[in-house]
Coordinates of C-alpha atoms in Angstrom, one line a residue:
M1 CA -0.7 53.5 -18.2
D2 CA -0.4 57.1 -19.9
E3 CA -2.8 59.8 -19.2
G4 CA -5.4 58.5 -22.1
G5 CA -5.7 55.3 -20.0
T6 CA -3.6 53.1 -22.9
P7 CA -1.1 51.0 -22.0
L8 CA 2.5 52.0 -22.2
L9 CA 3.5 48.2 -22.8
P10 CA 1.9 46.0 -25.2
D11 CA 0.1 42.7 -23.4
S12 CA 2.7 40.2 -25.5
L13 CA 5.9 42.3 -24.2
V14 CA 4.6 41.9 -20.8
Y15 CA 3.5 38.3 -21.3
Q16 CA 7.6 37.5 -22.4
I17 CA 8.5 39.6 -19.3
F18 CA 6.3 37.6 -17.0
L19 CA 7.8 34.3 -18.2
S20 CA 11.1 35.0 -17.1
L21 CA 10.0 35.5 -13.5
G22 CA 8.9 32.9 -10.7
P23 CA 5.4 32.1 -9.6
A24 CA 5.6 34.3 -6.7
D25 CA 6.6 37.6 -8.9
V26 CA 4.4 36.9 -11.2
L27 CA 1.5 37.2 -8.6
A28 CA 2.8 40.3 -7.1
A29 CA 3.6 41.8 -10.2
G30 CA -0.3 41.0 -11.2
L31 CA -1.4 43.3 -8.0
V32 CA 0.0 46.7 -10.1
C33 CA -2.6 47.2 -12.5
R34 CA -5.6 45.9 -14.2
Q35 CA -3.5 45.2 -17.5
W36 CA -0.9 43.3 -15.5
L37 CA -3.7 41.6 -13.5
A38 CA -5.2 40.2 -16.9
V39 CA -1.4 39.0 -18.1
S40 CA -0.6 37.4 -14.8
R41 CA -3.9 34.8 -15.0
D42 CA -2.9 33.9 -18.7
E43 CA -3.6 30.2 -18.9
F44 CA -0.6 29.2 -21.3
L45 CA 1.7 31.4 -19.3
W46 CA 0.7 29.5 -15.9
R47 CA 1.0 26.4 -18.3
E48 CA 4.6 27.0 -18.7
Q49 CA 5.2 28.1 -15.0
F50 CA 3.7 24.7 -13.9
Y51 CA 6.0 22.5 -16.3
R52 CA 9.2 24.4 -15.3
Y53 CA 8.7 25.0 -11.5
Y54 CA 7.7 21.4 -10.8
Q55 CA 10.0 19.7 -13.5
V56 CA 6.7 17.8 -15.1
A57 CA 7.4 16.0 -18.5
R58 CA 5.8 17.9 -21.2
D59 CA 4.3 14.9 -22.3
V60 CA 2.3 14.3 -19.4
P61 CA -1.4 16.1 -20.0
R62 CA -3.0 18.1 -17.4
H63 CA -4.8 16.7 -14.6
P64 CA -8.4 15.8 -16.3
A65 CA -10.3 17.1 -13.0
A66 CA -8.5 20.7 -13.2
T67 CA -10.2 23.2 -15.1
S68 CA -7.5 25.8 -15.4
W69 CA -3.3 25.8 -14.9
L70 CA -3.4 28.3 -12.5
E71 CA -5.8 26.5 -10.3
E72 CA -3.6 23.1 -10.8
F73 CA -0.5 25.0 -9.8
Q74 CA -2.0 26.1 -6.7
R75 CA -3.8 22.3 -5.8
L76 CA -0.1 21.1 -5.6
Y77 CA 1.5 23.8 -4.0
D78 CA -1.2 24.4 -1.5
T79 CA -2.7 21.0 -0.6
V80 CA 0.3 18.8 0.1
P81 CA 0.4 17.6 4.0
C82 CA 3.9 18.9 4.8
V83 CA 3.7 21.3 7.6
E84 CA 4.2 19.5 11.0
V85 CA 1.6 20.3 13.3
Q86 CA 1.9 18.4 16.1
T87 CA 4.5 15.5 17.2
L88 CA 3.1 12.3 19.7
R89 CA 5.4 10.6 22.3
E90 CA 3.3 8.3 24.0
H91 CA 5.3 5.3 22.4
T92 CA 8.4 4.1 24.2
D93 CA 9.9 2.4 21.0
Q94 CA 9.9 2.4 17.2
V95 CA 6.5 2.7 15.9
L96 CA 5.9 0.3 13.2
H97 CA 2.8 0.9 11.6
L98 CA -0.3 3.3 11.3
S99 CA -3.9 2.6 10.3
F100 CA -6.7 4.9 9.8
S101 CA -10.7 4.1 10.5
H102 CA -12.8 4.2 7.6
S103 CA -14.9 7.3 8.9
G104 CA -11.0 9.0 9.6
Y105 CA -12.4 9.8 13.6
Q106 CA -9.7 7.4 14.8
F107 CA -6.3 5.8 13.9
A108 CA -4.2 2.8 16.0
S109 CA -0.4 2.5 16.1
C110 CA 1.7 -0.5 16.6
S111 CA 5.2 -0.7 17.8
K112 CA 8.0 -2.3 19.8
D113 CA 7.1 -1.3 23.1
C114 CA 4.5 -4.3 22.7
T115 CA 1.2 -1.9 22.6
V116 CA -1.3 -1.1 20.1
K117 CA -2.5 2.5 20.7
I118 CA -5.9 3.9 19.6
W119 CA -5.9 7.7 19.0
S120 CA -9.0 10.4 18.7
N121 CA -8.4 12.0 15.5
D122 CA -9.5 15.7 16.1
L123 CA -8.1 19.6 15.7
T124 CA -5.2 17.8 18.1
V125 CA -4.7 14.6 18.6
S126 CA -5.4 12.2 21.8
L127 CA -4.9 9.0 23.2
L128 CA -8.3 7.0 23.7
H129 CA -6.7 3.4 24.6
S130 CA -3.3 1.5 25.3
A131 CA -3.6 -2.4 25.2
D132 CA -0.5 -4.3 26.3
M133 CA 0.3 -7.5 24.4
R134 CA 2.9 -8.5 26.6
P135 CA 0.7 -10.8 29.0
Y136 CA -0.2 -12.9 25.7
N137 CA 3.5 -13.4 25.5
W138 CA 3.6 -11.3 22.3
S139 CA 7.6 -9.5 21.4
Y140 CA 5.8 -6.4 19.7
T141 CA 2.8 -5.3 17.8
Q142 CA 3.8 -4.6 14.1
F143 CA 0.2 -4.0 12.2
S144 CA -3.2 -3.1 12.5
Q145 CA -6.5 -2.9 10.2
F146 CA -9.8 -1.3 11.4
N147 CA -13.0 -3.8 9.7
Q148 CA -15.6 -2.0 7.2
D149 CA -17.6 -0.2 9.9
D150 CA -15.1 0.5 12.5
S151 CA -16.4 -1.3 15.1
L152 CA -13.6 -3.5 15.4
L153 CA -9.7 -3.6 15.0
L154 CA -7.4 -6.2 14.1
A155 CA -4.1 -6.2 15.6
S156 CA -0.9 -8.4 14.3
G157 CA 1.9 -9.3 16.3
V158 CA 4.9 -11.4 16.5
F159 CA 5.3 -14.1 19.5
L160 CA 8.5 -14.4 22.2
G161 CA 10.9 -17.1 20.9
P162 CA 14.0 -17.7 19.6
H163 CA 15.7 -15.3 17.1
N164 CA 14.7 -17.5 14.1
S165 CA 11.3 -18.0 15.3
S166 CA 8.4 -16.9 12.7
S167 CA 5.2 -17.2 14.7
G168 CA 3.2 -14.8 15.3
E169 CA -0.7 -13.7 16.2
I170 CA -3.9 -11.9 15.4
A171 CA -5.9 -9.9 17.9
V172 CA -9.5 -8.8 17.8
I173 CA -10.2 -5.6 19.9
S174 CA -14.0 -4.4 20.5
L175 CA -14.1 -0.5 19.8
D176 CA -16.8 0.1 21.6
S177 CA -15.4 -1.2 25.0
F178 CA -11.8 -1.9 24.3
V179 CA -12.2 -5.9 25.1
L180 CA -10.0 -8.4 23.5
L181 CA -12.7 -10.4 21.8
S182 CA -10.5 -13.1 20.2
R183 CA -7.0 -14.2 19.2
V184 CA -6.0 -16.3 16.4
R185 CA -2.3 -17.9 15.6
N186 CA -0.4 -16.8 12.6
K187 CA 2.4 -18.4 10.6
P188 CA 4.4 -16.6 9.6
Y189 CA 4.0 -13.5 11.4
D190 CA 4.7 -11.3 8.4
V191 CA 1.6 -12.9 7.0
F192 CA 0.2 -9.7 8.9
G193 CA -3.6 -10.7 8.6
C194 CA -6.5 -8.4 7.1
W195 CA -10.3 -8.3 6.9
L196 CA -12.4 -10.0 4.3
T197 CA -15.6 -9.0 6.0
E198 CA -16.9 -7.3 8.6
T199 CA -16.6 -9.9 10.9
S200 CA -14.3 -12.4 9.3
L201 CA -10.3 -11.9 8.8
I202 CA -7.6 -14.0 7.0
S203 CA -4.5 -15.5 8.5
G204 CA -1.7 -17.7 7.4
N205 CA -0.1 -20.9 8.7
L206 CA 3.0 -22.9 7.3
H207 CA 3.8 -26.4 6.7
R208 CA 7.3 -27.6 5.9
I209 CA 7.4 -30.3 3.0
G210 CA 11.1 -30.1 2.6
D211 CA 14.5 -28.7 3.2
I212 CA 13.2 -25.5 1.3
T213 CA 9.7 -26.6 0.4
S214 CA 6.8 -25.6 2.2
C215 CA 3.1 -24.9 1.8
S216 CA 1.0 -22.2 3.0
V217 CA -2.4 -22.5 4.6
L218 CA -4.5 -19.1 4.3
W219 CA -7.6 -19.6 6.6
L220 CA -10.6 -17.4 7.3
N221 CA -11.3 -16.9 10.9
N222 CA -14.9 -15.5 12.5
A223 CA -14.1 -12.6 14.5
F224 CA -16.2 -13.4 17.3
Q225 CA -14.7 -17.0 18.5
D226 CA -16.9 -17.3 21.7
V227 CA -19.7 -18.5 19.5
E228 CA -17.7 -21.6 18.7
S229 CA -20.2 -24.9 19.1
E230 CA -20.9 -28.1 17.0
N231 CA -22.9 -26.6 14.4
V232 CA -21.3 -23.4 13.6
N233 CA -18.0 -23.1 12.2
V234 CA -15.4 -20.0 13.1
V235 CA -12.5 -20.9 10.9
K236 CA -12.4 -22.2 7.4
R237 CA -9.6 -23.2 5.2
L238 CA -9.4 -20.5 2.1
F239 CA -6.6 -21.8 -0.3
K240 CA -3.1 -24.0 0.1
I241 CA -0.6 -22.4 -2.0
Q242 CA 2.8 -24.8 -2.6
N243 CA 5.9 -22.2 -1.9
L244 CA 9.2 -23.3 -3.5
N245 CA 13.0 -22.8 -3.0
A246 CA 12.7 -21.3 0.7
S247 CA 9.5 -18.8 -0.1
T248 CA 6.6 -18.1 2.0
I249 CA 3.2 -15.8 1.4
R250 CA 3.2 -12.9 3.6
T251 CA 1.6 -9.5 3.1
V252 CA -1.9 -10.2 2.8
M253 CA -4.6 -7.9 1.8
V254 CA -7.9 -7.7 0.0
A255 CA -8.9 -5.5 -2.9
D256 CA -12.4 -5.3 -3.7
C257 CA -13.2 -5.7 -7.1
S258 CA -16.5 -3.6 -7.0
R259 CA -14.9 -0.5 -6.4
F260 CA -12.9 -0.5 -9.8
D261 CA -15.2 1.6 -11.7
S262 CA -13.0 5.2 -11.7
P263 CA -11.5 6.9 -14.2
D264 CA -8.1 5.8 -15.5
L265 CA -5.1 7.0 -14.1
L266 CA -3.2 8.8 -16.3
L267 CA 0.5 7.5 -15.5
D268 CA 1.2 6.0 -18.5
A269 CA 1.3 8.7 -20.9
G270 CA 4.6 9.1 -23.2
D271 CA 6.4 7.3 -26.1
P272 CA 5.0 3.8 -26.1
G273 CA 8.7 2.8 -27.4
T274 CA 10.4 4.1 -24.3
S275 CA 9.7 1.3 -22.0
P276 CA 7.1 -1.7 -22.6
C277 CA 4.0 -2.1 -20.1
R278 CA 4.6 -5.5 -18.3
V279 CA 1.6 -7.8 -18.4
F280 CA 1.1 -9.9 -15.2
D281 CA -1.9 -12.3 -15.8
L282 CA -0.7 -15.6 -16.0
G283 CA -3.8 -17.2 -15.6
S284 CA -4.5 -20.0 -18.4
D285 CA -7.8 -21.1 -20.1
N286 CA -5.9 -23.6 -22.2
E287 CA -6.5 -26.9 -21.0
E288 CA -3.3 -28.4 -22.9
E289 CA -1.1 -26.5 -20.4
A290 CA -2.6 -28.0 -17.0
A291 CA -0.8 -31.6 -16.4
S292 CA -2.8 -34.6 -15.7
P293 CA -2.0 -36.1 -12.4
A294 CA -0.9 -39.3 -15.1
H295 CA 1.0 -37.1 -17.1
A296 CA 2.8 -35.6 -14.2
K297 CA 3.6 -39.1 -12.5
E298 CA 5.2 -40.2 -15.7
G299 CA 7.3 -37.0 -15.8
L300 CA 8.5 -37.8 -12.5
R301 CA 9.0 -40.7 -12.8
H302 CA 11.8 -40.3 -16.0
F303 CA 12.9 -37.7 -14.0
L304 CA 14.2 -39.6 -10.9
D305 CA 15.4 -42.5 -13.5
S306 CA 17.7 -40.1 -15.1
V307 CA 19.3 -39.0 -11.7
L308 CA 19.3 -42.1 -10.6
E309 CA 20.7 -43.5 -13.4
G310 CA 23.4 -40.9 -13.4
R311 CA 22.0 -39.3 -16.7
A312 CA 21.2 -35.7 -15.2
Q313 CA 23.4 -32.9 -16.6
P314 CA 24.7 -31.2 -14.9
Q315 CA 24.9 -33.1 -11.5
L316 CA 21.8 -31.3 -9.7
S317 CA 22.3 -30.1 -5.9
D318 CA 20.1 -31.4 -3.2
R319 CA 17.9 -28.0 -3.0
V320 CA 18.0 -28.1 -6.7
L321 CA 16.8 -31.9 -6.8
E322 CA 14.1 -31.1 -4.0
T323 CA 12.6 -28.3 -6.0
K324 CA 12.6 -30.4 -9.4
V325 CA 10.8 -32.9 -7.4
A326 CA 8.3 -30.6 -6.0
E327 CA 7.6 -28.6 -8.8
L328 CA 6.6 -32.2 -11.3
L329 CA 4.6 -33.4 -8.2
A330 CA 2.3 -30.1 -8.1
Q331 CA 1.9 -30.4 -11.7
G332 CA -0.9 -33.3 -11.3
H333 CA -2.0 -32.3 -8.2
T334 CA -3.2 -28.5 -8.1
K335 CA -6.5 -27.1 -8.6
P336 CA -7.0 -24.7 -11.2
P337 CA -8.3 -21.3 -10.6
E338 CA -11.9 -20.7 -10.4
H339 CA -13.9 -18.3 -12.4
S340 CA -16.4 -16.3 -11.3
A341 CA -20.0 -15.6 -13.0
T342 CA -20.3 -13.0 -16.1
G343 CA -21.2 -9.5 -14.0
T344 CA -20.1 -11.1 -10.5
R345 CA -17.7 -8.7 -8.7
S346 CA -15.6 -10.9 -6.3
K347 CA -12.7 -9.7 -4.2
Y348 CA -8.8 -10.4 -5.1
L349 CA -6.6 -11.9 -2.4
I350 CA -2.9 -10.0 -2.9
F351 CA 0.1 -11.3 -1.2
T352 CA 3.7 -11.3 -1.9
T353 CA 5.3 -14.6 -2.6
G354 CA 8.3 -16.3 -4.7
C355 CA 9.3 -18.8 -7.0
L356 CA 13.4 -18.3 -6.6
T357 CA 14.5 -17.4 -3.5
Y358 CA 13.2 -16.8 0.0
S359 CA 12.9 -12.8 -0.7
P360 CA 9.5 -12.0 -1.8
H361 CA 10.2 -10.7 -5.6
Q362 CA 6.4 -11.8 -7.0
I363 CA 2.9 -10.6 -6.0
G364 CA 0.3 -13.2 -5.8
I365 CA -3.6 -12.7 -7.1
K366 CA -6.2 -15.1 -6.1
Q367 CA -10.0 -14.2 -6.9
I368 CA -12.2 -15.0 -3.6
L369 CA -15.6 -15.9 -4.9
P370 CA -18.8 -15.0 -3.2
H371 CA -19.2 -18.5 -1.6
Q372 CA -15.7 -18.5 -0.1
M373 CA -16.6 -15.2 1.9
T374 CA -18.2 -17.3 5.1
T375 CA -16.7 -19.5 7.7
A376 CA -19.9 -21.8 6.8
G377 CA -19.6 -24.8 4.8
P378 CA -16.6 -27.7 5.2
V379 CA -13.8 -26.3 7.2
L380 CA -11.4 -27.3 4.7
G381 CA -12.8 -26.0 2.1
E382 CA -15.4 -27.0 -1.1
G383 CA -14.7 -28.4 -4.4
R384 CA -11.3 -30.4 -3.8
G385 CA -10.8 -33.4 -5.4
S386 CA -8.6 -36.3 -4.1
D387 CA -5.7 -35.7 -6.3
A388 CA -5.6 -31.6 -5.8
F389 CA -3.3 -31.0 -2.6
F390 CA -2.6 -27.2 -3.9
D391 CA -4.3 -24.3 -5.5
A392 CA -3.3 -22.3 -8.6
L393 CA -2.6 -18.6 -8.3
D394 CA -4.7 -16.6 -10.6
H395 CA -2.2 -14.0 -11.8
V396 CA 1.3 -13.5 -10.5
I397 CA 3.6 -10.3 -10.6
D398 CA 7.4 -10.7 -10.6
V399 CA 9.1 -7.4 -9.6
H400 CA 12.7 -8.8 -9.9
G401 CA 13.8 -7.3 -6.8
H402 CA 12.6 -7.6 -2.9
I403 CA 9.4 -6.1 -2.1
I404 CA 9.3 -4.1 0.8
G405 CA 5.7 -2.4 1.1
M406 CA 2.2 -2.7 -0.7
G407 CA -0.8 -0.7 -0.9
L408 CA -3.8 0.1 -2.8
S409 CA -5.6 3.4 -3.9
P410 CA -8.9 4.2 -2.1
D411 CA -11.0 2.7 -5.0
N412 CA -8.7 -0.9 -4.6
R413 CA -8.0 -0.5 -8.4
Y414 CA -4.2 0.5 -8.4
L415 CA -1.4 -1.2 -6.6
Y416 CA 1.4 0.3 -5.8
V417 CA 4.5 -1.7 -4.7
N418 CA 7.9 -0.7 -2.6
S419 CA 10.7 -2.9 -4.4
R420 CA 14.3 -2.7 -4.1
A421 CA 15.4 -4.1 -7.4
W422 CA 17.9 -6.8 -8.2
P423 CA 20.5 -6.0 -10.7
S424 CA 19.9 -6.3 -14.4
G425 CA 20.4 -9.8 -15.7
A426 CA 20.8 -11.6 -12.5
V427 CA 20.4 -15.2 -11.7
V428 CA 19.8 -16.8 -8.7
A429 CA 21.9 -19.7 -8.5
D430 CA 21.3 -20.6 -4.5
P431 CA 17.5 -19.7 -3.2
M432 CA 19.4 -18.9 0.0
Q433 CA 22.0 -16.4 -1.3
P434 CA 19.3 -13.8 -3.3
P435 CA 20.8 -11.2 -5.3
P436 CA 22.0 -7.8 -3.7
I437 CA 19.4 -5.5 -4.0
A438 CA 19.5 -1.8 -5.0
E439 CA 19.4 1.3 -2.4
E440 CA 17.1 3.0 -4.5
I441 CA 13.4 2.3 -3.9
D442 CA 11.2 2.0 -7.2
L443 CA 7.6 2.6 -6.4
L444 CA 5.6 0.5 -9.1
V445 CA 2.2 0.9 -10.0
F446 CA 0.1 -1.8 -11.5
D447 CA -3.7 -1.9 -12.7
L448 CA -5.7 -4.6 -11.3
K449 CA -8.6 -3.9 -13.8
T450 CA -6.6 -4.4 -16.6
M451 CA -4.1 -6.4 -15.2
R452 CA -1.3 -4.4 -16.5
E453 CA 1.7 -2.5 -14.7
V454 CA 1.9 1.5 -15.0
R455 CA 4.5 2.6 -17.2
R456 CA 6.7 4.9 -15.1
A457 CA 7.6 4.1 -11.6
L458 CA 7.9 6.8 -8.8
R459 CA 11.5 7.1 -7.5
A460 CA 13.5 9.2 -4.7
H461 CA 13.3 7.5 -1.3
R462 CA 16.0 5.3 -0.4
A463 CA 17.0 2.3 1.9
Y464 CA 20.3 0.4 3.2
T465 CA 19.6 -2.6 4.9
P466 CA 20.7 -6.1 2.9
N467 CA 18.7 -8.8 1.8
D468 CA 18.5 -10.6 5.1
E469 CA 17.6 -7.5 7.1
C470 CA 14.8 -6.3 5.0
F471 CA 12.3 -4.9 6.4
F472 CA 8.7 -3.5 5.3
I473 CA 8.1 -0.3 4.8
F474 CA 4.5 0.8 4.4
L475 CA 3.0 3.3 2.1
D476 CA 0.0 4.6 1.8
V477 CA -2.5 6.0 -1.2
S478 CA -4.9 8.7 -1.3
R479 CA -7.1 10.3 -4.1
D480 CA -4.4 12.4 -5.4
F481 CA -1.4 11.6 -3.2
V482 CA 1.0 8.7 -2.6
A483 CA 3.0 8.4 0.5
S484 CA 6.2 6.0 1.8
G485 CA 8.1 6.2 4.2
A486 CA 12.1 5.6 4.0
E487 CA 15.0 4.4 5.5
D488 CA 16.9 7.7 4.7
R489 CA 14.8 9.6 8.0
H490 CA 12.2 10.9 5.5
G491 CA 8.7 10.3 4.5
Y492 CA 7.9 11.0 1.0
I493 CA 4.8 12.4 -0.8
W494 CA 4.2 12.0 -4.7
D495 CA 1.1 13.3 -7.4
R496 CA -0.1 10.4 -8.4
H497 CA -1.0 11.8 -11.9
Y498 CA 2.0 13.7 -12.5
N499 CA 4.8 11.4 -11.0
I500 CA 6.4 13.7 -9.4
C501 CA 7.9 14.1 -5.9
L502 CA 5.9 17.0 -4.0
A503 CA 7.5 17.0 -0.1
K504 CA 10.2 15.5 2.4
L505 CA 8.8 14.6 5.6
R506 CA 11.8 14.6 8.4
H507 CA 12.0 12.3 11.0
D508 CA 15.1 11.4 13.4
D509 CA 15.3 7.6 12.4
V510 CA 13.8 5.0 10.0
V511 CA 9.9 6.5 8.8
N512 CA 8.4 2.8 8.9
S513 CA 5.0 3.8 7.8
V514 CA 2.5 6.6 6.4
A515 CA -1.2 6.8 6.3
F516 CA -3.8 9.4 5.0
S517 CA -6.9 10.4 6.8
P518 CA -9.6 8.7 4.5
Q519 CA -11.7 11.5 4.6
E520 CA -9.1 14.4 4.6
Q521 CA -6.1 13.8 2.4
E522 CA -4.8 17.0 3.2
L523 CA -3.7 15.4 6.7
L524 CA -0.8 12.6 7.0
L525 CA 0.4 10.5 10.0
T526 CA 4.5 9.5 9.6
A527 CA 5.8 6.6 12.1
S528 CA 9.6 6.3 12.8
D529 CA 12.0 4.0 14.6
D530 CA 12.5 7.6 16.9
A531 CA 9.2 6.5 18.8
T532 CA 7.4 9.0 17.5
I533 CA 4.2 9.9 15.6
K534 CA 3.9 13.2 13.4
A535 CA 0.7 15.0 12.0
W536 CA 1.1 17.2 9.2
R537 CA -1.6 19.3 7.5
S538 CA -1.0 21.4 4.5
P539 CA -0.6 25.0 4.0
R540 CA -4.3 25.6 3.3
T541 CA -5.9 23.9 5.9
M542 CA -3.3 25.4 8.4
R543 CA -4.2 28.9 7.2
I544 CA -8.4 28.2 7.2
L545 CA -7.4 26.7 11.1
Q546 CA -5.2 29.8 12.2
A547 CA -7.6 32.3 10.4
P548 CA -9.1 35.0 13.1
R549 CA -13.0 34.3 13.9
P550 CA -15.0 37.2 12.8
R551 CA -16.3 39.0 16.1
P552 CA -19.9 38.9 16.6
R553 CA -21.7 42.1 16.2
A554 CA -22.6 43.8 19.0
F555 CA -26.4 43.3 18.7
F556 CA -26.3 39.3 18.5
S557 CA -23.7 39.7 21.3
W558 CA -26.2 41.4 23.6
L559 CA -29.1 38.9 22.2
A560 CA -26.7 36.2 23.4
S561 CA -26.1 37.4 26.9
Q562 CA -29.8 38.2 27.0
R563 CA -30.8 34.5 26.6
R564 CA -28.3 32.8 29.4

């Protein structure tokens, strides 16, 4: 300013100078005088700072909930849980999974040390209970989930047995007394299991039909098995699904359709011609597409005649022949999808599956209708004709790669999928030899309301194990962020709106699982093969927790002492 208080530099020139500075320098310069302070808060200035600093594509608009570019810059800079605040070392082996209670007051962890540990989540995390599952012939614990009212914990584990054994078990633990209430068989073990209602859970079973053909049965189980009597069912068959080419159903989860009423997630902004959205609704209402049992039998007879007479060209291998016969048999013996009444909000059962090879490369979606959400009624399910051996899927997503993780957004509308892609144009010639998979992990996003893939995938994390050694890496989604583990010894956090990686969280080994607090997305937990659990908080939370508390004034201190 000159002596008369007039700025020596016009605002436009100060603005151009500030454009060449970094965010911290702009804020520091704003402390010099009132003119510079006003320019340092300019919306256009912070719009440029935002896109440049975070390297966001210019065609991505500002988050609809944001009121200014400076506020949005501060949100991404200050609210990401990237500050390590505590390391938990109570596990003695690899920690495989983490899950929060819905209240956020507790969380559970599963480990190769064969324990399920339940923790109290306060400013400092403390251990409440440790359940040792070795007396039940478990090899290790792998997954847990709290029921809706946080009164019960589902814990999934793997049985001791030969290397190729696929059997597991689900245990239900009371969170009031930490007593084990019931145990349910689960095969294969990587079905994991999940809650459908507050007192009923879903498990799996597998029946071999041929060398590479099988049938997966999904069961609904009452959590309180001690009420069993001749009049009360504790189990009921939900679905029976055919598996081809050595595939099986794994990783079941439930999405509640009644929670879909949320704003659209603006992840698909950009040139619509750059990459077409993949539509994965494969359900059909066309009656002509559904083969009748008579047509299926006729087709099977003609096919077998051509094979026996040597007219099938080229000559088919035993595995290809088995798959062809299984497909033809299922055509006339599969119950078509049921549709809920108009206006009825049901739930989706979501799981990994496949049709070409044993590695999970598809996601199956099956609607669960209201009458199916109880164990009451026939044990083997309802409405199945004598010719209907299997249930048809409502929708299928084919990701053309090996699926290694899935997670739902808090509103259950968006499905996030960790996938390691197959080479472009890869063809599966042998179901026991899937294509090689990429080291880069693609984090794909699917909208369950519109049944479409959201276009841009998230990428930053990596994995190195081949197909036959590939393991699940659990991810989690909060209101604004999505996080995942990785085999490169880091956890990762992205912003859901801008599709940018915001933080890398260091461990000493593979990061298997991450979990946001459902009540406080600025708190994140990570679990690793280094046998530790780490708690991470945002810089803003740390400032609040570390801020000195004001000392009480003398009068109020004297008054408080007189009351003692």
